[in-house]
mmCIF file of C-alpha atoms in Angstrom:
data_model
loop_
_atom_site.group_PDB
_atom_site.id
_atom_site.type_symbol
_atom_site.label_atom_id
_atom_site.label_comp_id
_atom_site.label_asym_id
_atom_site.label_seq_id
_atom_site.Cartn_x
_atom_site.Cartn_y
_atom_site.Cartn_z
ATOM 1 C CA MET A 1 114.098 97.507 117.201
ATOM 2 C CA LEU A 2 113.786 101.412 116.887
ATOM 3 C CA GLN A 3 116.571 102.099 119.493
ATOM 4 C CA GLN A 4 118.724 99.478 117.794
ATOM 5 C CA ASP A 5 117.962 100.746 114.394
ATOM 6 C CA LYS A 6 116.910 97.563 113.017
ATOM 7 C CA VAL A 7 113.542 98.732 111.728
ATOM 8 C CA ALA A 8 114.674 99.437 108.116
ATOM 9 C CA ASP A 9 116.414 96.220 107.906
ATOM 10 C CA TRP A 10 113.422 94.180 109.088
ATOM 11 C CA LEU A 11 110.969 95.979 106.819
ATOM 12 C CA LEU A 12 113.357 95.599 103.741
ATOM 13 C CA GLN A 13 113.852 92.017 104.417
ATOM 14 C CA LYS A 14 110.138 91.589 104.642
ATOM 15 C CA TYR A 15 109.334 93.727 101.731
ATOM 16 C CA PRO A 16 112.001 93.917 99.322
ATOM 17 C CA GLN A 17 110.355 95.835 96.661
ATOM 18 C CA ALA A 18 107.613 98.703 96.322
ATOM 19 C CA HIS A 19 104.441 98.335 94.027
ATOM 20 C CA ALA A 20 104.206 99.566 90.541
ATOM 21 C CA VAL A 21 101.213 101.869 91.113
ATOM 22 C CA ARG A 22 102.539 105.345 90.314
ATOM 23 C CA THR A 23 99.661 107.213 88.737
ATOM 24 C CA ASP A 24 96.283 108.450 89.879
ATOM 25 C CA ARG A 25 94.831 106.332 86.930
ATOM 26 C CA ALA A 26 96.795 103.265 87.932
ATOM 27 C CA LEU A 27 95.502 103.861 91.517
ATOM 28 C CA PHE A 28 91.990 104.150 90.298
ATOM 29 C CA ASP A 29 92.362 100.928 88.427
ATOM 30 C CA TYR A 30 93.985 99.255 91.524
ATOM 31 C CA VAL A 31 91.086 100.401 93.898
ATOM 32 C CA GLN A 32 88.285 99.515 91.167
ATOM 33 C CA ALA A 33 89.703 95.936 90.994
ATOM 34 C CA LEU A 34 89.582 95.490 94.841
ATOM 35 C CA LYS A 35 85.920 96.952 94.961
ATOM 36 C CA SER A 36 84.877 94.568 92.182
ATOM 37 C CA ASP A 37 86.137 91.532 94.041
ATOM 38 C CA TYR A 38 84.820 92.468 97.539
ATOM 39 C CA LEU A 39 82.218 95.060 97.363
ATOM 40 C CA ARG A 40 80.268 94.855 94.430
ATOM 41 C CA GLY A 41 77.033 96.178 95.780
ATOM 42 C CA ALA A 42 78.702 99.168 97.338
ATOM 43 C CA ASP A 43 78.261 102.790 95.952
ATOM 44 C CA PRO A 44 80.492 103.545 92.892
ATOM 45 C CA VAL A 45 83.746 105.351 93.613
ATOM 46 C CA ASN A 46 83.971 108.340 91.176
ATOM 47 C CA LYS A 47 87.641 109.596 91.968
ATOM 48 C CA VAL A 48 90.732 107.951 93.284
ATOM 49 C CA LEU A 49 93.907 109.908 93.742
ATOM 50 C CA PHE A 50 97.345 110.193 95.555
ATOM 51 C CA ASP A 51 97.238 113.477 97.580
ATOM 52 C CA SER A 52 100.300 115.161 98.640
ATOM 53 C CA LYS A 53 98.230 117.573 100.940
ATOM 54 C CA LEU A 54 97.398 114.706 103.330
ATOM 55 C CA HIS A 55 99.773 114.823 106.441
ATOM 56 C CA VAL A 56 100.684 111.280 106.985
ATOM 57 C CA VAL A 57 101.475 111.317 110.753
ATOM 58 C CA LYS A 58 99.282 113.795 112.321
ATOM 59 C CA ASN A 59 96.149 113.650 110.123
ATOM 60 C CA ALA A 60 95.293 110.868 107.987
ATOM 61 C CA LEU A 61 96.735 108.149 105.695
ATOM 62 C CA GLY A 62 93.803 108.337 103.473
ATOM 63 C CA THR A 63 90.309 110.083 103.222
ATOM 64 C CA HIS A 64 87.076 109.088 101.748
ATOM 65 C CA THR A 65 84.377 111.772 101.124
ATOM 66 C CA SER A 66 81.174 111.874 99.467
ATOM 67 C CA VAL A 67 79.906 115.117 97.944
ATOM 68 C CA SER A 68 76.055 115.677 97.209
ATOM 69 C CA ARG A 69 75.019 117.514 94.421
ATOM 70 C CA VAL A 70 71.626 118.674 93.197
ATOM 71 C CA GLN A 71 71.014 117.618 89.514
ATOM 72 C CA GLY A 72 67.508 118.659 88.357
ATOM 73 C CA ASN A 73 65.253 117.327 91.064
ATOM 74 C CA LYS A 74 67.665 114.525 92.003
ATOM 75 C CA LEU A 75 70.520 114.298 94.672
ATOM 76 C CA ARG A 76 73.603 112.750 93.432
ATOM 77 C CA ALA A 77 76.448 111.709 95.623
ATOM 78 C CA LYS A 78 79.925 111.477 94.262
ATOM 79 C CA ARG A 79 82.470 109.484 96.216
ATOM 80 C CA GLU A 80 86.227 109.941 96.233
ATOM 81 C CA ILE A 81 89.118 108.374 97.883
ATOM 82 C CA ARG A 82 92.497 110.136 98.423
ATOM 83 C CA ILE A 83 95.615 108.313 99.489
ATOM 84 C CA ALA A 84 98.720 110.013 100.828
ATOM 85 C CA THR A 85 101.491 110.421 98.270
ATOM 86 C CA LEU A 86 103.760 108.493 100.701
ATOM 87 C CA PHE A 87 102.049 105.374 99.603
ATOM 88 C CA LYS A 88 103.403 105.723 95.811
ATOM 89 C CA THR A 89 106.677 104.280 97.099
ATOM 90 C CA VAL A 90 105.761 101.410 99.660
ATOM 91 C CA PRO A 91 105.083 97.778 99.208
ATOM 92 C CA ASP A 92 102.254 96.428 97.491
ATOM 93 C CA GLU A 93 100.878 95.224 100.765
ATOM 94 C CA PHE A 94 100.758 98.628 102.522
ATOM 95 C CA LEU A 95 99.042 100.034 99.635
ATOM 96 C CA ARG A 96 96.612 97.197 99.838
ATOM 97 C CA MET A 97 96.037 97.973 103.480
ATOM 98 C CA ILE A 98 95.274 101.504 103.053
ATOM 99 C CA THR A 99 92.958 100.946 100.115
ATOM 100 C CA VAL A 100 91.200 98.248 101.869
ATOM 101 C CA HIS A 101 90.681 100.594 104.825
ATOM 102 C CA GLU A 102 89.218 103.250 102.656
ATOM 103 C CA LEU A 103 87.074 100.924 100.610
ATOM 104 C CA ALA A 104 85.749 99.590 103.911
ATOM 105 C CA HIS A 105 84.310 103.078 104.586
ATOM 106 C CA LEU A 106 81.964 102.634 101.639
ATOM 107 C CA LYS A 107 80.085 100.117 103.785
ATOM 108 C CA GLU A 108 80.796 101.047 107.380
ATOM 109 C CA LYS A 109 81.488 104.722 108.192
ATOM 110 C CA ALA A 110 82.637 104.220 111.864
ATOM 111 C CA HIS A 111 85.680 102.357 112.731
ATOM 112 C CA ASP A 112 83.688 99.700 114.708
ATOM 113 C CA LYS A 113 83.858 95.946 114.933
ATOM 114 C CA ALA A 114 81.906 95.649 111.628
ATOM 115 C CA PHE A 115 84.272 97.825 109.908
ATOM 116 C CA TYR A 116 87.463 95.875 111.033
ATOM 117 C CA GLN A 117 85.647 92.626 110.203
ATOM 118 C CA LEU A 118 85.130 93.876 106.614
ATOM 119 C CA CYS A 119 88.751 94.955 106.414
ATOM 120 C CA LYS A 120 89.785 91.438 107.622
ATOM 121 C CA HIS A 121 87.416 89.948 104.968
ATOM 122 C CA MET A 122 89.142 92.012 102.237
ATOM 123 C CA GLU A 123 92.794 91.495 103.497
ATOM 124 C CA PRO A 124 93.072 88.563 105.932
ATOM 125 C CA GLY A 125 96.455 90.078 107.338
ATOM 126 C CA TYR A 126 94.997 93.565 107.727
ATOM 127 C CA HIS A 127 95.797 94.244 111.368
ATOM 128 C CA GLN A 128 99.247 92.988 110.887
ATOM 129 C CA LEU A 129 99.779 95.315 107.868
ATOM 130 C CA GLU A 130 98.422 98.125 109.836
ATOM 131 C CA PHE A 131 100.849 97.576 112.582
ATOM 132 C CA GLU A 132 103.733 97.287 110.047
ATOM 133 C CA VAL A 133 102.521 100.743 108.272
ATOM 134 C CA ARG A 134 102.623 102.234 111.855
ATOM 135 C CA VAL A 135 106.106 100.811 112.363
ATOM 136 C CA TYR A 136 107.270 102.302 109.067
ATOM 137 C CA LEU A 137 105.654 105.709 109.962
ATOM 138 C CA THR A 138 107.298 105.748 113.264
ATOM 139 C CA HIS A 139 110.623 104.842 111.319
ATOM 140 C CA LEU A 140 110.012 107.849 108.965
ATOM 141 C CA GLU A 141 109.278 110.084 111.858
ATOM 142 C CA THR A 142 112.490 109.258 113.831
ATOM 143 C CA SER A 143 114.944 108.848 110.915
ATOM 144 C CA GLY A 144 113.418 110.540 108.021
ATOM 145 C CA ALA A 145 114.756 107.935 105.643
ATOM 146 C CA ARG A 146 112.309 106.314 102.935
ATOM 147 C CA LEU A 147 113.135 102.648 102.397
ATOM 148 C CA TRP A 148 111.840 102.164 98.935
ATOM 149 C CA ASP A 149 112.570 104.658 95.876
ATOM 150 C CA ALA A 150 110.180 105.476 92.932
ATOM 151 C CA ALA A 151 111.483 102.606 90.923
ATOM 152 C CA GLY A 152 110.343 100.157 93.441
ATOM 153 C CA GLU A 153 113.783 99.187 94.802
ATOM 154 C CA PRO A 154 115.001 99.500 98.246
ATOM 155 C CA PHE A 155 117.412 102.379 98.781
ATOM 156 C CA SER A 156 121.011 101.498 99.346
ATOM 157 C CA PHE A 157 122.458 102.675 102.640
#
């Protein structure tokens, strides 16, 4: 498909529109809704934001961090999730995949069987979506052309 330049058509046919989550506040609400549906007992997430410094292909699509601070005689942990800015203009399914992935790290730190089972519990089509995100990233790397614009509409070629 890559050699025949059919990836863009295939993705646009399957996912005609991007999601409407554009701000860090909207992303925080999006993540909190997923967390409350599937991970009520997990530690709270204090901060969620789009991060333009994450290098999508070579480094990471998203990160989860936990910062511990001493407050009086207690140790407080603050958890934050950062999602690559690229995910501002992708279909909802792609954003959900990366969000589910980062939320799963609240319960399972390593990428092991339990981690992927939790991802599948939150998003039954997780593995297919992860594959399709990788296909899209490969498309970006080879052609450099984004498929959806900031308004959520597909680019016209």
